[in-house]
mmCIF file of C-alpha atoms in Angstrom:
data_model
loop_
_atom_site.group_PDB
_atom_site.id
_atom_site.type_symbol
_atom_site.label_atom_id
_atom_site.label_comp_id
_atom_site.label_asym_id
_atom_site.label_seq_id
_atom_site.Cartn_x
_atom_site.Cartn_y
_atom_site.Cartn_z
ATOM 1 C CA UNK M 113 60.395 3.066 21.924
ATOM 2 C CA UNK M 114 60.005 2.897 18.152
ATOM 3 C CA UNK M 115 56.821 0.843 18.456
ATOM 4 C CA UNK M 116 55.351 3.381 20.895
ATOM 5 C CA UNK M 117 55.981 6.290 18.443
ATOM 6 C CA UNK M 118 54.350 4.323 15.628
ATOM 7 C CA UNK M 119 51.220 3.680 17.730
ATOM 8 C CA UNK M 120 50.963 7.373 18.723
ATOM 9 C CA UNK M 121 51.461 8.503 15.106
ATOM 10 C CA UNK M 122 48.801 6.044 13.897
ATOM 11 C CA UNK M 123 46.376 7.283 16.576
ATOM 12 C CA UNK M 124 46.937 10.939 15.562
ATOM 13 C CA UNK M 125 46.423 10.200 11.852
ATOM 14 C CA UNK M 126 43.255 8.209 12.628
ATOM 15 C CA UNK M 127 41.928 11.057 14.801
ATOM 16 C CA UNK M 128 42.568 13.631 12.042
ATOM 17 C CA UNK M 129 40.858 11.475 9.410
ATOM 18 C CA UNK M 130 37.759 10.814 11.526
ATOM 19 C CA UNK M 131 37.441 14.385 12.800
ATOM 20 C CA UNK M 132 36.071 15.382 9.378
ATOM 21 C CA UNK M 133 33.290 12.794 9.629
ATOM 22 C CA UNK M 134 30.496 14.481 11.563
ATOM 23 C CA UNK M 135 26.737 14.203 11.382
ATOM 24 C CA UNK M 136 24.767 17.111 9.985
ATOM 25 C CA UNK M 137 22.376 18.630 12.469
ATOM 26 C CA UNK M 138 20.041 21.629 12.416
ATOM 27 C CA UNK M 139 22.529 23.795 14.282
ATOM 28 C CA UNK M 140 25.239 23.301 11.644
ATOM 29 C CA UNK M 141 22.835 23.929 8.751
ATOM 30 C CA UNK M 142 20.957 26.924 10.166
ATOM 31 C CA UNK M 143 23.268 29.460 8.492
ATOM 32 C CA UNK M 144 23.133 27.822 5.073
ATOM 33 C CA UNK M 145 20.788 29.241 2.455
ATOM 34 C CA UNK M 146 19.832 27.026 -0.430
ATOM 35 C CA UNK M 147 18.068 28.048 -3.580
ATOM 36 C CA UNK M 148 17.581 26.663 -7.027
ATOM 37 C CA UNK M 149 19.020 29.090 -9.561
ATOM 38 C CA UNK M 150 16.743 30.007 -12.446
ATOM 39 C CA UNK M 151 19.014 29.652 -15.457
ATOM 40 C CA UNK M 152 16.269 30.173 -18.003
ATOM 41 C CA UNK M 153 16.604 33.419 -19.992
ATOM 42 C CA UNK M 154 14.580 36.285 -18.546
ATOM 43 C CA UNK M 155 10.973 36.463 -19.646
ATOM 44 C CA UNK M 156 10.759 32.996 -21.138
ATOM 45 C CA UNK M 157 8.906 31.202 -18.341
ATOM 46 C CA UNK M 158 5.187 31.250 -19.048
ATOM 47 C CA UNK M 159 4.002 28.927 -16.268
ATOM 48 C CA UNK M 160 4.933 26.143 -13.896
ATOM 49 C CA UNK M 161 2.394 23.368 -13.248
ATOM 50 C CA UNK M 162 4.434 21.605 -10.570
ATOM 51 C CA UNK M 163 5.631 18.874 -12.926
ATOM 52 C CA UNK M 164 6.958 20.970 -15.828
ATOM 53 C CA UNK M 165 8.191 24.511 -16.291
ATOM 54 C CA UNK M 166 6.917 25.999 -19.549
ATOM 55 C CA UNK M 167 8.465 28.803 -21.559
ATOM 56 C CA UNK M 168 9.358 30.045 -25.024
ATOM 57 C CA UNK M 169 12.298 28.860 -27.092
ATOM 58 C CA UNK M 170 15.069 31.313 -27.910
ATOM 59 C CA UNK M 171 14.962 31.845 -31.682
ATOM 60 C CA UNK M 172 18.013 33.445 -33.308
ATOM 61 C CA UNK M 173 17.132 33.305 -37.000
ATOM 62 C CA UNK M 174 14.320 32.336 -39.346
ATOM 63 C CA UNK M 175 14.252 31.529 -43.042
ATOM 64 C CA UNK M 176 11.040 31.574 -45.057
ATOM 65 C CA UNK M 177 10.862 28.827 -47.683
ATOM 66 C CA UNK M 178 8.372 29.100 -50.573
ATOM 67 C CA UNK M 179 7.774 25.709 -52.172
ATOM 68 C CA UNK M 180 7.158 25.698 -55.902
ATOM 69 C CA UNK M 181 3.601 24.454 -56.079
ATOM 70 C CA UNK M 182 0.130 25.794 -56.569
ATOM 71 C CA UNK M 183 -1.405 26.632 -54.277
ATOM 72 C CA UNK M 184 1.845 27.906 -52.776
ATOM 73 C CA UNK M 185 3.091 26.132 -49.674
ATOM 74 C CA UNK M 186 5.302 28.042 -47.270
ATOM 75 C CA UNK M 187 7.505 26.774 -44.463
ATOM 76 C CA UNK M 188 9.546 28.728 -41.963
ATOM 77 C CA UNK M 189 12.805 27.253 -40.675
ATOM 78 C CA UNK M 190 13.587 28.537 -37.183
ATOM 79 C CA UNK M 191 17.064 28.200 -35.685
ATOM 80 C CA UNK M 192 17.725 28.770 -32.029
ATOM 81 C CA UNK M 193 18.727 27.117 -28.806
ATOM 82 C CA UNK M 194 17.326 25.612 -25.639
ATOM 83 C CA UNK M 195 18.906 26.634 -22.310
ATOM 84 C CA UNK M 196 19.843 23.120 -21.113
ATOM 85 C CA UNK M 197 19.743 19.412 -21.900
ATOM 86 C CA UNK M 198 16.359 18.808 -20.218
ATOM 87 C CA UNK M 199 14.357 21.502 -22.018
ATOM 88 C CA UNK M 200 12.429 20.229 -25.049
ATOM 89 C CA UNK M 201 10.221 21.822 -27.705
ATOM 90 C CA UNK M 202 6.643 21.460 -26.440
ATOM 91 C CA UNK M 203 4.407 22.857 -29.180
ATOM 92 C CA UNK M 204 4.106 25.412 -31.954
ATOM 93 C CA UNK M 205 1.217 27.864 -31.796
ATOM 94 C CA UNK M 206 0.191 29.894 -34.891
ATOM 95 C CA UNK M 207 -2.037 32.956 -34.783
ATOM 96 C CA UNK M 208 -2.905 35.377 -37.621
ATOM 97 C CA UNK M 209 -3.356 39.072 -36.771
ATOM 98 C CA UNK M 210 -3.995 41.044 -39.939
ATOM 99 C CA UNK M 211 -1.171 40.314 -42.400
ATOM 100 C CA UNK M 212 1.147 39.048 -39.649
ATOM 101 C CA UNK M 213 1.419 35.413 -38.617
ATOM 102 C CA UNK M 214 2.688 35.067 -35.053
ATOM 103 C CA UNK M 215 4.350 31.715 -34.412
ATOM 104 C CA UNK M 216 5.216 30.820 -30.828
ATOM 105 C CA UNK M 217 7.543 27.889 -30.167
ATOM 106 C CA UNK M 218 6.994 26.812 -26.571
ATOM 107 C CA UNK M 219 9.215 24.629 -24.411
ATOM 108 C CA UNK M 220 8.816 22.427 -21.384
ATOM 109 C CA UNK M 221 11.358 21.323 -18.812
ATOM 110 C CA UNK M 222 10.855 18.906 -15.910
ATOM 111 C CA UNK M 223 10.940 20.646 -12.529
ATOM 112 C CA UNK M 224 13.535 19.526 -9.940
ATOM 113 C CA UNK M 225 15.704 17.565 -12.372
ATOM 114 C CA UNK M 226 19.469 17.926 -12.715
ATOM 115 C CA UNK M 227 20.367 18.869 -16.298
ATOM 116 C CA UNK M 228 23.437 19.542 -18.341
ATOM 117 C CA UNK M 229 24.031 23.273 -18.261
ATOM 118 C CA UNK M 230 24.943 23.588 -21.919
ATOM 119 C CA UNK M 231 22.770 25.192 -24.546
ATOM 120 C CA UNK M 232 21.231 22.813 -27.064
ATOM 121 C CA UNK M 233 20.721 24.103 -30.623
ATOM 122 C CA UNK M 234 17.545 23.311 -32.522
ATOM 123 C CA UNK M 235 16.211 23.639 -36.073
ATOM 124 C CA UNK M 236 12.441 23.572 -36.347
ATOM 125 C CA UNK M 237 10.637 23.570 -39.725
ATOM 126 C CA UNK M 238 7.082 24.862 -39.399
ATOM 127 C CA UNK M 239 4.472 24.553 -42.133
ATOM 128 C CA UNK M 240 2.431 27.750 -42.478
ATOM 129 C CA UNK M 241 -1.277 27.645 -43.271
ATOM 130 C CA UNK M 242 -1.381 30.037 -46.235
ATOM 131 C CA UNK M 243 -4.087 28.444 -48.387
ATOM 132 C CA UNK M 244 -6.778 30.976 -49.199
ATOM 133 C CA UNK M 245 -4.630 34.071 -48.613
ATOM 134 C CA UNK M 246 -5.015 36.927 -51.075
ATOM 135 C CA UNK M 247 -2.087 38.309 -53.067
ATOM 136 C CA UNK M 248 -0.008 40.697 -50.982
ATOM 137 C CA UNK M 249 2.806 41.179 -48.498
ATOM 138 C CA UNK M 250 2.833 39.151 -45.292
ATOM 139 C CA UNK M 251 5.006 39.093 -42.198
ATOM 140 C CA UNK M 252 5.976 36.138 -40.012
ATOM 141 C CA UNK M 253 7.039 36.639 -36.386
ATOM 142 C CA UNK M 254 8.591 33.598 -34.682
ATOM 143 C CA UNK M 255 9.218 34.299 -30.982
ATOM 144 C CA UNK M 256 10.135 37.889 -31.845
ATOM 145 C CA UNK M 257 12.251 37.209 -34.953
ATOM 146 C CA UNK M 258 10.618 38.641 -38.063
ATOM 147 C CA UNK M 259 10.612 37.755 -41.740
ATOM 148 C CA UNK M 260 8.332 38.459 -44.678
ATOM 149 C CA UNK M 261 7.058 36.977 -47.918
ATOM 150 C CA UNK M 262 4.988 38.136 -50.860
ATOM 151 C CA UNK M 263 2.219 36.267 -52.652
ATOM 152 C CA UNK M 264 2.018 37.384 -56.286
ATOM 153 C CA UNK M 265 -1.453 35.866 -56.781
ATOM 154 C CA UNK M 266 -4.312 34.726 -54.599
ATOM 155 C CA UNK M 267 -3.359 31.410 -53.002
ATOM 156 C CA UNK M 268 -6.403 29.288 -53.753
ATOM 157 C CA UNK M 269 -7.534 26.936 -56.475
ATOM 158 C CA UNK M 270 -9.901 28.395 -59.077
ATOM 159 C CA UNK M 271 -13.518 27.297 -58.745
#
C-alpha cells in the first residue's frame, strides 16, 4: 500500500513539473506585443543607419579654459552623460555663426544590442579654433549649454 502511494505521488509531481514545459506556437504568441523601448532622451536621435543609432550627447555643464599663451588658446571642458553603456561619443562638430561658436557632441550606439541601462558620465575637452579672432566678446554653445569668453586683444601674431 505504501509503495503504491509513493508511485502515485511521484507521478503527480512529475506531471505538475512537466505541465509547465510546452512549446511556443503562433496561437500562444498572437496576443503578445513586443517592442523595443526607446530609452534615449527625447530629441537626441538624429538618424539611424541600420547599424548605429546616432544622436547628441546630454551636456550638463561647460567650463571655458583660457590657456596663458599668445596667441591665446582656448579649450572648453564639457561634462555630461550618455544614456547607457553602449552609447559612445562619435564626433565633435564646430561651427561659427557670428560671435557664437556652436559645438555639437554627437553619439553613436549599436542598434539591436543589449546594454546596461545606467547612465555613463563623460568629460570631453574640446580645443577651440580661435586663432585670428578679433578682440571682443564671444559665446560658446555646447549642445545647448552656453558659456562666454572675452579676448582683450586680436588673437593673431603680428606681421
